[in-house]
Structure formats: structure tokens, C-alpha cells
Amino acid sequence: MSKKMKAAILDGFHQDFHWEDDVEIADPRANEIQVKIVSCGLCHTERAEQVNLWGLGLPFPIVLGHEGAGKVVQVGPGVTKFKVGDKVAMSTPWCGTCAACSSGQQWACEHVDDLEIRGVDYYGTPGPLSRNGKPVYTFFNQSALAEYSTIHINNCTKLPDDFDLRIAGPLGCGFRTGAGSIYNVVKPKLNDWVIITGTGAVGFGALWTAKAMGAKVVMVDILQNRLDIAMELGADAALNSKGMTADEMGEALNDITGGGAQGMAECTGQGICYKGGMKALKMGGRCASVAFINELNFEYFTTECQDCKNVQFIRMGNVEGDTIIPIMAELYKRGMFPFDKLIKFYHFTELEQAMEDAHTGVTIKPVLLWDMD
Ligand SMILES: [Zn+2]
Ligand SMILES: [Zn+2]
């Protein structure tokens, strides 16, 4: 059995998305559910994949979308984790059986490339989507730029019944990454200082998690309006590093923190932020390197950046979705994770505009909705 639905198809790199209303989606099999999608967040990934920025390669045609949330409308045979009507946030896939998954490190799943970007599903087949009898490949095993997703239960986390699905999409990606980096890697203690470079969704997720753990946070960016928002939404200090050298950044951060920070989350991918922050990280401190560092070279590993300091490179926050998504949802309810303040809504068919606004920084977190009312 299958049904037809609307979905945004990408036929190749450097092409435009086109919406079609005759994409077939199969019913869920064992360990799968079908979700009626309410919202889908966008980060830089969709644009990066559209222009092949990371050179990862994709099968085509494909339906992107990896920050979906919605309601369960069907469950496959034997599924007990979810029931029809449950609200779920969709996140990254993990096979559940490889060495990494078996040791509790789902974020390091050995099969993640197949499941995320090769369009292969958990059964080793092309997945639930097709059009005119030919496969349409999935992204993150999720493909949330559509009306429905037939998805493995590993990708999904149940949300509280009263949680607003319109804002829930982005919990599975950027916010999760920032939150997990702090919760599972930086692990600040009460009153520790944490340096967070970058004020996108990842940086804000890190900010609110560090604050919830009792730390003090200095946010670093070159965009003053973003730093103003960070100060309004919980940061203890902000540093506008525009025009600064790494040495100047390090000095300024040492001043702000009264002699250095115990933790750091590098969320920009800029080498200068990495080096500047590391200069203000105390010996024994922990840095979560969250973003791809485009220009990493040994110039950054000066003695003062190495001295008894721990750097961990991060994937999806080095955390399980089922651990961190409920924590973020609960902190949101308590007013301690106000991520809705960063969201701007667009209709799904305004996909290109939403991606453009994310790219130019007009919108921190675009979220697509089917129902704008
Ligand atoms: Zn994302
Ligand atoms: Zn695995």
C-alpha cells in the first residue's frame, strides 16, 4: 500500500527544488512509522547539499529535509515505542547494531553515511519514496520536505502531548548539536565559564544548556545584533570579535572570564575563533569542536592552545536524540530554552526564500509549515 503526497524534489546539484504532488510513499514496515509532517526546520545543510559544498555526493532524485516533526498516523508491524497520534521529533538515523551503536554511541554509527546521504534505508533498499515507478531517494532516512515521512523508529523521539509541533522540527538537528556538546562533552560545573563562538541555532542550544547546568557563558560573534539577542536570551557576556586577531580575542576573553574559561564550544568553523577561544581556555578545560573547521592548520596548535587542553570533535552533539530532545523540550517548558524566539515561519512552498534568509542571516532559524494559521 502507498499513497501520493507533495514533496520537494531535487534532481541534481546546482538545480532548483521542484514541488510535485504525485510522490508515492509506502506504508511503514517493521520498526517503521509514518508521520504526518507539521514542521521542518532548515539549517545550512539543505543549501550545502544543493550546491555540493561538502562534496559528499547524493543519489538523485532525492527529497531533502532533516529537521522534521509531526504526528504518527501509522505504525508498522510490531512497533511498540509509538502509537498513532503521538507527537514526534525526527532526527538523525543510527543502525542500532554496529559496534558504535551497541556501545551507546549512536552518533558515531558506522552506517550513518548510507542512512543519511546515500539514500539507503535500514533494509538496504532505496526507501519508501518513488515517482512514476522509479525510486526517489531519502535524506537522513527522513525526507521531511514533504507531507509525510515513513521513517525508522530509531530516528524519532516522542514529544510531550502538549508540545507545539510547529516549533518542534529544529530540535532534532542544530539545537540538539549545541545542547549535546555541552551536556555530554563540555560538562561544565556550577559557575564555570563557557566560551561559545557562533550565534546560530547550535550556539544558542549550547548557551541554554550551559546556563541550565549552572555555568556562566560568554558568546562570541562578529554580528552585534545576534550578540544583543544572546544577551537578551541568557548570555552573561558577549564579545564582538570583529577585526580582532586571535591574540586580541584571547586577551578579551581572559578579561571577561577573570582568567580563563573551563569550557568552550566552537560553533563557527573559523580557525581564528578556535585559536582565540583556546587561548582563553584554562588548562584541563574542554573544547567541543562542533562546526567543520574549514581552515584547520597547525598554526592553531601553539603551545598555549595545547597545554593540557581537551578538544573533542563533535557529530550531532555526541548525544542520543532520546536523551537530549526530551531535556530541551522540558527546559523550553520551564522558560530556560526559548528557541521559539529564534524561529521565523514560512510555508513549505517558500522553501527557496527560507533557505536564502538562512544563508544571508536574515533569519536565525527558518521553519517550514504546511498550515500557517
Ligand atoms: Zn540541520
Ligand atoms: Zn550503527
CSV table of N, CA and C in Angstrom, one decimal, residues 37 49 74 77-78 116 118 133 195 199 214 236 240 259 273 291:
chain,number,residue,atom,x,y,z
A,37,ILE,N,3.8,15.3,8.5
A,37,ILE,CA,4.7,16.3,8.9
A,37,ILE,C,4.0,17.7,9.2
A,49,GLU,N,24.0,20.9,0.5
A,49,GLU,CA,23.8,19.8,-0.4
A,49,GLU,C,23.4,20.2,-1.8
A,74,GLN,N,0.5,6.2,11.2
A,74,GLN,CA,0.5,4.7,11.1
A,74,GLN,C,1.7,4.1,11.8
A,77,PRO,N,4.3,-3.1,11.7
A,77,PRO,CA,4.1,-4.3,12.5
A,77,PRO,C,5.1,-4.4,13.6
A,78,GLY,N,4.6,-4.6,14.8
A,78,GLY,CA,5.5,-4.9,16.0
A,78,GLY,C,6.0,-3.6,16.7
A,116,GLU,N,22.2,8.4,6.0
A,116,GLU,CA,21.9,9.8,5.9
A,116,GLU,C,22.0,10.3,4.4
A,118,ARG,N,23.3,8.4,1.4
A,118,ARG,CA,23.4,7.5,0.3
A,118,ARG,C,22.0,7.0,-0.1
A,133,GLY,N,7.1,5.1,-10.7
A,133,GLY,CA,7.7,3.7,-10.7
A,133,GLY,C,9.2,3.7,-10.5
A,195,ILE,N,33.0,29.5,26.9
A,195,ILE,CA,33.0,30.3,25.7
A,195,ILE,C,32.3,29.6,24.6
A,199,THR,N,26.7,32.3,16.9
A,199,THR,CA,25.3,32.6,17.5
A,199,THR,C,24.2,32.1,16.6
A,214,GLY,N,24.2,25.6,35.2
A,214,GLY,CA,24.7,26.4,36.2
A,214,GLY,C,26.0,27.2,35.8
A,236,ASP,N,25.7,35.7,29.8
A,236,ASP,CA,26.3,36.6,30.8
A,236,ASP,C,27.2,37.7,30.3
A,240,ASN,N,32.2,41.1,20.8
A,240,ASN,CA,32.1,41.3,19.3
A,240,ASN,C,33.6,41.2,18.9
A,259,GLY,N,40.2,35.4,34.0
A,259,GLY,CA,41.4,34.5,34.0
A,259,GLY,C,41.2,33.2,33.2
A,273,CYS,N,38.5,31.8,15.4
A,273,CYS,CA,37.7,31.6,16.6
A,273,CYS,C,38.2,30.5,17.5
A,291,ALA,N,31.6,22.8,14.8
A,291,ALA,CA,31.5,23.0,13.3
A,291,ALA,C,32.6,22.4,12.6
